[in-house]
Short mmCIF file of C-alpha atoms and ligand atoms in Angstrom, two decimals:
data_model
loop_
_atom_site.label_atom_id
_atom_site.label_comp_id
_atom_site.label_asym_id
_atom_site.label_seq_id
_atom_site.Cartn_x
_atom_site.Cartn_y
_atom_site.Cartn_z
CA MET T 1099 -3.13 4.71 -10.05
CA PRO T 1100 0.36 5.22 -8.59
CA GLY T 1101 1.20 7.18 -5.44
CA PHE T 1102 0.79 7.00 -1.67
CA GLY T 1103 -1.87 9.34 -0.29
CA ASN T 1104 -2.28 11.12 -3.60
CA ASP T 1105 -5.35 13.14 -4.41
CA PHE T 1106 -6.80 10.78 -7.02
CA GLU T 1107 -9.73 11.15 -9.37
CA THR T 1108 -11.36 8.37 -11.36
CA GLU T 1109 -14.65 7.66 -13.11
CA ALA T 1110 -16.04 4.39 -14.49
CA LEU T 1111 -18.46 6.25 -16.81
CA PRO T 1112 -17.51 9.35 -18.81
CA GLY T 1113 -18.63 12.58 -17.19
CA ALA T 1114 -19.71 10.96 -13.92
CA LEU T 1115 -17.25 12.97 -11.84
CA PRO T 1116 -18.28 16.59 -11.21
CA GLN T 1117 -15.56 19.03 -12.20
CA GLY T 1118 -14.56 22.09 -10.20
CA MET T 1119 -16.90 21.35 -7.29
CA ASN T 1120 -18.02 18.54 -4.99
CA SER T 1121 -21.77 19.05 -4.59
CA PRO T 1122 -23.52 20.15 -7.77
CA GLN T 1123 -27.25 20.62 -7.46
CA LYS T 1124 -27.75 17.51 -9.58
CA VAL T 1125 -25.04 14.95 -10.32
CA ASN T 1126 -24.71 13.44 -13.81
CA TYR T 1127 -26.34 10.02 -14.35
CA GLY T 1128 -28.60 10.67 -11.34
CA LEU T 1129 -25.82 9.74 -8.92
CA TYR T 1130 -25.73 10.78 -5.28
CA GLY T 1131 -22.74 12.73 -3.96
CA GLU T 1132 -21.34 11.58 -0.61
CA GLN T 1133 -18.21 12.27 1.40
CA LEU T 1134 -16.25 9.59 3.25
CA SER T 1135 -14.13 11.25 5.95
CA GLY T 1136 -11.07 9.35 7.16
CA THR T 1137 -9.92 12.13 9.47
CA ALA T 1138 -11.68 14.78 11.50
CA PHE T 1139 -12.88 17.69 9.33
CA THR T 1140 -10.42 19.89 11.17
CA ALA T 1141 -7.31 17.67 10.95
CA PRO T 1142 -4.26 19.61 9.74
CA SER T 1143 -4.38 19.91 5.98
CA HIS T 1144 -1.31 17.72 5.40
CA GLN T 1145 -3.04 14.92 7.34
CA ASN T 1146 -6.61 15.56 6.25
CA GLU T 1147 -8.09 12.65 4.30
CA ARG T 1148 -11.46 12.35 2.65
CA THR T 1149 -12.97 11.07 -0.56
CA TRP T 1150 -15.97 12.27 -2.50
CA CYS T 1151 -18.04 9.40 -3.91
CA TYR T 1152 -20.69 9.62 -6.65
CA ARG T 1153 -22.84 6.57 -6.24
CA ILE T 1154 -26.04 4.88 -7.37
CA ARG T 1155 -27.50 5.01 -3.85
CA PRO T 1156 -26.25 6.93 -0.83
CA SER T 1157 -24.74 4.78 1.95
CA VAL T 1158 -27.80 5.20 4.15
CA LYS T 1159 -29.43 2.79 1.70
CA HIS T 1160 -26.69 0.24 2.37
CA SER T 1161 -27.65 0.02 6.00
CA GLY T 1162 -30.80 -1.11 7.79
CA ARG T 1163 -31.48 -2.24 11.33
CA TYR T 1164 -28.54 -4.05 12.86
CA ARG T 1165 -28.45 -7.28 14.75
CA LYS T 1166 -25.41 -8.50 16.61
CA ILE T 1167 -23.67 -11.57 15.30
CA ASP T 1168 -20.86 -13.61 16.73
CA LEU T 1169 -17.50 -14.08 15.04
CA PRO T 1170 -15.91 -15.87 17.98
CA TYR T 1171 -12.36 -16.00 16.61
CA TRP T 1172 -12.07 -12.28 15.82
CA LYS T 1173 -11.17 -10.49 19.05
CA SER T 1174 -10.52 -6.85 19.89
CA ALA T 1175 -8.46 -5.16 22.58
CA PRO T 1176 -8.76 -5.03 25.49
CA HIS T 1177 -8.98 -8.79 25.53
CA VAL T 1178 -7.08 -10.30 28.44
CA ASP T 1179 -7.97 -13.94 28.97
CA PRO T 1180 -7.28 -14.91 32.60
CA ASP T 1181 -6.39 -18.46 31.55
CA VAL T 1182 -3.75 -17.38 29.06
CA VAL T 1183 -0.11 -16.58 29.79
CA SER T 1184 1.09 -13.83 27.47
CA LEU T 1185 4.46 -13.44 29.19
CA GLY T 1186 7.06 -15.53 27.42
CA GLN T 1187 8.73 -15.77 24.05
CA CYS T 1188 6.31 -17.43 21.66
CA ARG T 1189 6.61 -19.00 18.26
CA TRP T 1190 4.01 -20.72 16.13
CA ASP T 1191 4.09 -23.10 13.20
CA PRO T 1192 1.76 -22.12 10.36
CA VAL T 1193 -1.90 -22.43 11.33
CA PRO T 1194 -3.13 -25.29 9.12
CA HIS T 1195 -6.25 -25.15 6.99
CA SER T 1196 -9.22 -27.21 8.08
CA ASP T 1197 -12.00 -28.76 6.01
CA ALA T 1198 -14.44 -26.08 7.13
CA PRO T 1199 -15.41 -23.55 4.47
CA LEU T 1200 -14.14 -20.21 5.72
CA THR T 1201 -14.59 -16.71 4.35
CA TRP T 1202 -12.63 -13.56 5.10
CA LEU T 1203 -14.92 -13.03 8.10
CA THR T 1204 -15.28 -16.54 9.50
CA GLY T 1205 -11.66 -17.38 8.70
CA MET T 1206 -10.11 -14.52 10.66
CA ARG T 1207 -8.19 -15.81 13.71
CA THR T 1208 -6.95 -13.23 16.19
CA MET T 1209 -3.55 -14.03 17.63
CA THR T 1210 -2.82 -10.96 19.77
CA THR T 1211 -4.50 -7.73 20.84
CA ALA T 1212 -2.94 -4.55 22.23
CA GLY T 1213 -4.31 -1.23 23.44
CA ASP T 1214 -8.02 -0.46 23.41
CA VAL T 1215 -10.33 -0.40 20.42
CA ASN T 1216 -12.77 1.92 22.20
CA ILE T 1217 -10.27 4.72 22.51
CA GLN T 1218 -8.72 4.03 19.11
CA VAL T 1219 -5.24 3.08 20.26
CA GLY T 1220 -3.38 -0.15 19.66
CA MET T 1221 -3.79 -3.01 17.29
CA ALA T 1222 -4.61 -6.66 16.80
CA SER T 1223 -2.76 -9.27 14.81
CA HIS T 1224 -4.64 -11.96 12.96
CA ILE T 1225 -4.09 -14.96 10.74
CA TYR T 1226 -6.65 -15.44 7.99
CA LEU T 1227 -7.56 -18.81 6.53
CA VAL T 1228 -9.82 -18.35 3.52
CA THR T 1229 -11.27 -21.19 1.45
CA GLU T 1230 -14.42 -19.54 0.17
CA SER T 1231 -15.42 -16.26 -1.47
CA MET T 1232 -17.91 -13.93 0.18
CA GLN T 1233 -21.11 -14.04 -1.89
CA ASP T 1234 -23.56 -11.13 -1.75
CA SER T 1235 -21.90 -10.41 1.54
CA TYR T 1236 -19.95 -7.28 2.42
CA PHE T 1237 -17.93 -6.00 5.32
CA TYR T 1238 -16.47 -2.90 6.81
CA SER T 1239 -14.56 -2.15 9.95
CA ALA T 1240 -15.47 1.05 11.73
CA ASP T 1241 -12.77 0.16 14.26
CA SER T 1242 -9.70 -0.02 12.16
CA GLU T 1243 -7.73 0.07 8.98
CA LEU T 1244 -6.47 -3.34 7.93
CA LEU T 1245 -2.98 -4.06 6.66
CA VAL T 1246 -3.13 -7.37 4.79
CA VAL T 1247 0.01 -9.49 4.27
CA PRO T 1248 -0.76 -12.59 2.16
CA GLN T 1249 1.45 -15.62 2.60
CA GLU T 1250 -0.37 -18.17 0.44
CA GLY T 1251 -3.09 -17.89 -2.24
CA ARG T 1252 -4.53 -14.91 -4.08
CA LEU T 1253 -7.44 -12.73 -2.96
CA ARG T 1254 -9.58 -10.14 -4.70
CA PHE T 1255 -10.84 -7.19 -2.67
CA CYS T 1256 -13.89 -5.72 -4.42
CA THR T 1257 -14.20 -2.38 -2.64
CA GLU T 1258 -16.42 0.65 -2.96
CA LEU T 1259 -13.53 2.49 -4.60
CA GLY T 1260 -12.31 -0.25 -6.95
CA VAL T 1261 -10.84 -3.73 -7.17
CA ILE T 1262 -7.51 -4.89 -5.71
CA ASP T 1263 -6.05 -8.29 -6.61
CA LEU T 1264 -3.52 -9.33 -3.99
CA GLU T 1265 -0.91 -12.08 -3.92
CA PRO T 1266 1.96 -13.08 -1.64
CA LYS T 1267 4.85 -10.56 -1.62
CA GLU T 1268 2.29 -7.77 -1.86
CA ILE T 1269 0.40 -5.95 0.92
CA ALA T 1270 -2.86 -4.02 0.91
CA ILE T 1271 -4.27 -1.28 3.11
CA LEU T 1272 -8.05 -1.18 3.58
CA PRO T 1273 -9.13 2.07 5.23
CA ARG T 1274 -11.51 2.32 8.16
CA GLY T 1275 -15.12 2.49 6.99
CA LEU T 1276 -14.55 1.21 3.45
CA ILE T 1277 -17.02 -1.49 2.35
CA TYR T 1278 -15.67 -4.50 0.51
CA ARG T 1279 -16.18 -8.14 -0.41
CA VAL T 1280 -13.31 -10.63 -0.46
CA GLU T 1281 -13.11 -13.30 -3.14
CA LEU T 1282 -10.75 -16.22 -3.42
CA LEU T 1283 -8.87 -16.17 -6.77
CA ASP T 1284 -6.92 -19.33 -6.07
CA GLY T 1285 -6.68 -20.93 -2.76
CA PRO T 1286 -6.68 -21.84 -0.08
CA ALA T 1287 -5.42 -18.48 1.10
CA ARG T 1288 -3.54 -17.77 4.28
CA GLY T 1289 -1.90 -14.62 5.51
CA PHE T 1290 -1.47 -12.07 8.25
CA VAL T 1291 -3.49 -8.99 9.13
CA CYS T 1292 -2.53 -6.06 11.28
CA GLU T 1293 -5.66 -4.30 12.48
CA ASN T 1294 -4.75 -0.72 13.30
CA TYR T 1295 -7.15 0.94 15.74
CA GLY T 1296 -5.19 4.19 15.76
CA GLN T 1297 -3.96 6.87 13.45
CA LYS T 1298 -3.48 5.75 9.85
CA PHE T 1299 -0.34 4.19 8.42
CA GLU T 1300 1.96 6.65 6.73
CA LEU T 1301 5.41 6.51 5.21
CA PRO T 1302 8.18 6.99 7.76
CA GLY T 1303 10.33 10.10 7.56
CA ARG T 1304 13.63 9.16 5.94
CA GLY T 1305 15.71 11.79 7.74
CA PRO T 1306 19.26 11.99 6.41
CA ILE T 1307 18.57 9.11 3.99
CA GLY T 1308 16.87 11.73 1.84
CA ALA T 1309 14.14 11.65 -0.75
CA ASN T 1310 14.57 8.10 -2.03
CA CYS T 1311 14.88 4.42 -1.04
CA MET T 1312 12.91 2.36 1.48
CA ALA T 1313 9.25 2.43 0.32
CA ASN T 1314 8.79 4.88 -2.53
CA ARG T 1315 5.47 6.62 -2.99
CA ARG T 1316 5.07 5.70 -6.66
CA ASP T 1317 5.06 1.98 -5.87
CA PHE T 1318 1.75 2.16 -4.00
CA LYS T 1319 -1.21 1.53 -6.32
CA THR T 1320 -4.80 2.60 -5.80
CA PRO T 1321 -7.61 1.08 -7.90
CA VAL T 1322 -9.68 2.97 -10.47
CA ALA T 1323 -13.43 3.31 -9.95
CA ALA T 1324 -15.47 0.14 -10.55
CA TYR T 1325 -19.13 -0.23 -9.66
CA GLU T 1326 -21.80 -2.93 -9.44
CA ASP T 1327 -25.43 -2.24 -10.32
CA ARG T 1328 -26.85 -5.45 -8.90
CA ASP T 1329 -30.21 -5.74 -7.16
CA VAL T 1330 -29.84 -8.86 -5.07
CA ARG T 1331 -30.42 -9.68 -1.42
CA SER T 1332 -27.17 -8.96 0.39
CA THR T 1333 -25.74 -8.65 3.88
CA VAL T 1334 -23.37 -6.05 5.25
CA THR T 1335 -21.35 -6.92 8.36
CA ILE T 1336 -19.89 -4.11 10.41
CA LYS T 1337 -17.18 -4.34 13.04
CA TRP T 1338 -17.86 -1.57 15.53
CA CYS T 1339 -16.22 -1.24 18.97
CA GLY T 1340 -15.10 -4.85 18.81
CA GLN T 1341 -18.57 -6.18 18.13
CA PHE T 1342 -20.00 -7.52 14.89
CA HIS T 1343 -23.33 -6.47 13.46
CA GLU T 1344 -25.22 -7.53 10.38
CA THR T 1345 -27.78 -5.74 8.26
CA GLU T 1346 -29.68 -6.85 5.16
CA ILE T 1347 -30.07 -4.82 1.99
CA GLY T 1348 -31.46 -5.49 -1.46
CA HIS T 1349 -28.49 -4.61 -3.64
CA SER T 1350 -24.70 -4.44 -3.89
CA PRO T 1351 -23.29 -1.52 -1.89
CA LEU T 1352 -20.31 -1.35 -4.27
CA ASP T 1353 -22.05 1.29 -6.35
CA VAL T 1354 -19.54 4.15 -6.55
CA VAL T 1355 -19.35 5.14 -10.22
CA ALA T 1356 -16.81 7.94 -9.75
CA TRP T 1357 -14.73 9.33 -6.92
CA HIS T 1358 -12.01 11.78 -6.07
CA GLY T 1359 -9.96 12.23 -2.94
CA ASN T 1360 -7.08 10.92 -0.87
CA TYR T 1361 -8.84 8.38 1.39
CA ALA T 1362 -8.65 5.14 -0.56
CA PRO T 1363 -7.35 1.57 -0.45
CA CYS T 1364 -3.99 0.73 -1.96
CA LYS T 1365 -1.59 -2.10 -2.48
CA TYR T 1366 2.19 -2.27 -2.52
CA ASP T 1367 4.62 -4.81 -3.93
CA LEU T 1368 7.14 -5.64 -1.19
CA ARG T 1369 9.69 -6.52 -3.89
CA THR T 1370 9.91 -2.81 -4.69
CA TYR T 1371 11.09 -2.02 -1.14
CA CYS T 1372 14.65 -0.66 -1.37
CA PRO T 1373 16.48 -1.66 1.82
CA VAL T 1374 19.19 0.57 3.23
CA GLY T 1375 21.72 -0.87 5.66
CA ALA T 1376 25.24 -0.98 7.04
CA VAL T 1377 27.91 -0.64 4.36
CA LEU T 1378 30.97 -0.80 6.65
CA PHE T 1379 30.30 -2.20 10.14
CA ASP T 1380 27.61 -2.89 12.76
CA HIS T 1381 23.94 -3.75 12.48
CA PRO T 1382 21.50 -0.82 12.52
CA ASP T 1383 18.28 -0.95 14.51
CA PRO T 1384 15.54 -2.80 12.59
CA SER T 1385 13.64 0.47 12.18
CA ILE T 1386 15.95 0.99 9.16
CA PHE T 1387 13.61 -1.47 7.38
CA THR T 1388 10.32 0.29 8.24
CA VAL T 1389 7.83 0.22 5.36
CA LEU T 1390 4.92 2.00 7.06
CA THR T 1391 4.41 3.59 10.43
CA ALA T 1392 1.23 4.47 12.32
CA PRO T 1393 1.97 7.22 14.85
CA SER T 1394 0.79 7.04 18.44
CA GLY T 1395 0.89 10.71 19.36
CA VAL T 1396 4.25 10.32 21.10
CA GLU T 1397 6.86 11.41 18.63
CA GLY T 1398 8.99 8.51 17.35
CA THR T 1399 6.98 5.94 19.30
CA ALA T 1400 4.72 4.12 16.89
CA ASN T 1401 1.31 2.69 17.55
CA ILE T 1402 2.51 0.24 14.88
CA ASP T 1403 5.55 -0.04 12.67
CA PHE T 1404 5.39 -2.43 9.75
CA VAL T 1405 8.98 -3.57 9.15
CA LEU T 1406 10.25 -5.77 6.30
CA PHE T 1407 13.23 -8.12 6.34
CA ARG T 1408 13.81 -8.97 2.70
CA GLU T 1409 16.67 -10.12 0.47
CA ARG T 1410 19.73 -7.91 0.83
CA TRP T 1411 23.50 -7.91 0.75
CA MET T 1412 25.45 -8.26 3.97
CA VAL T 1413 28.82 -6.56 3.76
CA ALA T 1414 29.67 -5.28 7.26
CA GLU T 1415 33.27 -5.93 8.35
CA ASN T 1416 34.24 -7.32 11.77
CA THR T 1417 30.57 -7.46 12.66
CA PHE T 1418 28.11 -9.88 14.15
CA ARG T 1419 25.72 -9.58 11.22
CA PRO T 1420 22.40 -11.11 12.39
CA PRO T 1421 20.08 -9.15 14.70
CA TRP T 1422 21.71 -8.71 18.10
CA TYR T 1423 20.36 -9.86 21.47
CA HIS T 1424 17.66 -7.49 22.55
CA LYS T 1425 15.06 -6.37 25.09
CA ASN T 1426 12.55 -3.75 23.99
CA VAL T 1427 9.88 -1.46 25.42
CA MET T 1428 8.01 -2.08 22.15
CA SER T 1429 6.51 -5.51 21.48
CA GLU T 1430 7.50 -7.34 18.33
CA LEU T 1431 5.30 -9.74 16.41
CA MET T 1432 6.92 -11.36 13.40
CA GLY T 1433 5.67 -13.42 10.51
CA ASN T 1434 7.51 -15.33 7.80
CA ILE T 1435 6.23 -14.81 4.24
CA TYR T 1436 8.80 -17.09 2.60
CA GLY T 1437 12.30 -18.45 3.02
CA GLN T 1438 14.63 -18.53 5.99
CA TYR T 1439 15.13 -15.77 8.56
CA ASP T 1440 18.79 -15.09 9.41
CA ALA T 1441 18.48 -15.05 13.22
CA LYS T 1442 16.51 -18.31 13.29
CA PRO T 1443 17.68 -20.79 10.64
CA GLN T 1444 15.25 -23.41 11.98
CA GLY T 1445 11.76 -23.34 13.44
CA PHE T 1446 10.52 -20.03 12.05
CA VAL T 1447 8.99 -21.22 8.81
CA PRO T 1448 6.83 -19.58 6.10
CA GLY T 1449 3.37 -18.98 7.53
CA GLY T 1450 4.77 -19.13 11.08
CA MET T 1451 4.80 -16.31 13.60
CA SER T 1452 6.74 -15.29 16.67
CA LEU T 1453 6.10 -12.84 19.48
CA HIS T 1454 8.70 -11.11 21.62
CA ASN T 1455 6.58 -9.11 23.97
CA MET T 1456 7.40 -5.92 25.84
CA MET T 1457 10.71 -6.20 27.75
CA LEU T 1458 11.20 -9.88 26.98
CA PRO T 1459 14.70 -10.82 25.82
CA HIS T 1460 15.22 -12.45 22.45
CA GLY T 1461 17.91 -12.89 19.84
CA PRO T 1462 19.76 -15.35 17.66
CA ASP T 1463 19.61 -19.03 18.49
CA LYS T 1464 22.76 -21.08 19.08
CA THR T 1465 23.12 -22.09 15.42
CA ALA T 1466 22.79 -18.51 14.21
CA PHE T 1467 25.13 -17.19 16.89
CA GLU T 1468 27.90 -19.71 16.26
CA GLY T 1469 27.50 -19.45 12.48
CA ALA T 1470 27.68 -15.65 12.44
CA SER T 1471 30.45 -15.47 15.04
CA ASN T 1472 32.71 -17.73 12.98
CA ALA T 1473 31.67 -16.78 9.44
CA ASP T 1474 34.15 -15.65 6.83
CA LEU T 1475 32.87 -12.07 6.43
CA LYS T 1476 32.90 -11.76 2.68
CA ALA T 1477 30.06 -9.95 0.94
CA GLU T 1478 27.09 -12.28 1.12
CA LYS T 1479 23.64 -12.14 -0.39
CA LEU T 1480 20.94 -12.94 2.12
CA ASP T 1481 18.67 -14.61 -0.39
CA ASN T 1482 15.32 -16.38 -0.35
CA THR T 1483 14.07 -14.51 2.71
CA MET T 1484 11.06 -12.30 3.44
CA SER T 1485 9.78 -11.81 6.96
CA PHE T 1486 8.07 -8.87 8.58
CA MET T 1487 7.32 -7.38 11.97
CA PHE T 1488 4.28 -5.64 13.45
CA GLU T 1489 5.90 -3.65 16.24
CA THR T 1490 3.74 -1.75 18.70
CA ARG T 1491 4.36 0.41 21.74
CA PHE T 1492 1.69 -1.62 23.57
CA PRO T 1493 2.10 -5.07 25.13
CA GLN T 1494 0.38 -7.78 23.14
CA HIS T 1495 -2.00 -10.20 24.81
CA LEU T 1496 -2.47 -13.67 23.40
CA THR T 1497 -5.93 -14.89 22.57
CA ARG T 1498 -7.12 -18.28 23.71
CA PHE T 1499 -6.82 -19.37 20.07
CA ALA T 1500 -3.14 -18.34 19.97
CA ALA T 1501 -2.36 -20.00 23.29
CA LYS T 1502 -4.43 -23.17 23.09
CA GLU T 1503 -5.49 -23.93 19.50
CA ALA T 1504 -2.83 -22.57 17.18
CA PRO T 1505 0.35 -24.65 16.80
CA LEU T 1506 2.38 -22.91 19.50
CA GLN T 1507 5.87 -24.40 19.77
CA ASP T 1508 6.35 -25.60 23.34
CA ASP T 1509 10.09 -25.83 22.89
CA TYR T 1510 10.78 -22.40 21.40
CA ILE T 1511 12.73 -21.11 24.39
CA ASP T 1512 15.00 -24.14 24.13
CA CYS T 1513 16.58 -22.53 21.07
CA TRP T 1514 18.72 -20.47 23.46
CA GLU T 1515 19.41 -23.27 25.94
CA SER T 1516 22.64 -24.49 24.40
CA LEU T 1517 24.23 -21.03 24.35
CA GLU T 1518 27.11 -21.59 26.73
CA LYS T 1519 29.15 -19.36 28.96
CA LYS T 1520 32.40 -18.55 27.20
CA PHE T 1521 33.79 -16.12 29.76
CA ASP T 1522 36.56 -17.47 31.98
CA GLY T 1523 38.12 -14.22 33.15
CA THR T 1524 41.02 -14.37 30.74
CA PRO T 1525 41.29 -11.87 27.89
CA GLY T 1526 41.09 -12.82 24.25
CA VAL T 1527 38.54 -13.85 21.64
CA LYS T 1528 36.62 -16.99 22.70
FE1 FE2 W 35 13.89 -7.17 18.85
#
């Protein structure tokens, strides 16, 4: 179903969805009515999100006594490892797959954390390495919504509200509290996850750009209702305040036969993102490429911006066209989905990541600088490129995995070493 944040309605069996009301005395098919609230009851109406589910069993039957389990590679903020240096420009090669069978849960590898999960501010960035489907095993995060950015392999998210098949060049948003199972369609699968502890992702205001371009609402797709009526021993894992808990039940919790509301998962094809940029001179701030933004409460200062650097035409005259040199109060974590990024022709490869933390300088390497400074500035298609950024107002702390196990490039800062002093006090272009 197309639309971002629409009020959807869908039923997998005819007549399962009550009409004109939410809580009839008895629901058709013997279903139970239940509300899933994604915002406070009293949130302003334009931000209020909830979905009414009509299900085989109420969710209290999908939950028993909990026991804590350990998922040692999935960390939550605040997580400051005293043995890890987070200060410094960082870049990683793609995290390779191992022989170990890994599911969505055991294959999640936290790279950075920011903010504090307990007060619902900040985020974490993860790499996932999935080689195995979850079987009779389900998950939800009470801590966060998850923004999933596949880089390799296809995944199927079987959720309470329907099924999402996801492949590279697409993204998915899985709301806080939504139960799902992740299956491998073809693998191995690798990708990036932004775990948003704070206010939900929304579309950025376009300001003078107007009603169109960037990410358009109609290109977001939400699944139709799909349910499982399967009585089989199953586990549900819950992430809650940074800790993992498991409970056993005797059936699939994906038993919503019909639902209506505006709190639902969705996916989006990044190839439908319509970039807007400079058509005469200069290089706008990268916020021009924002796909989604999660507000922090301070106007214009995001808890997280999800920013996309995709194929586009470069036409600016008399302009240094790549991203300029920069130091930022926000911290910038980037990932490469495919192709070559214009500010870093080498070293930042598909599946790789980089981190330019709060107030740490960064910018084009020597090759990019010299190339762009001396280029013949004809109209040029920046082709075969798709990278993204998770940008947050909070500093990002590296996990031990990111600092010691993942393929961190020791020589990344050398990419600026050969930039020489050109100034000699005499005027003129050097
Ligand atoms: Fe930057």
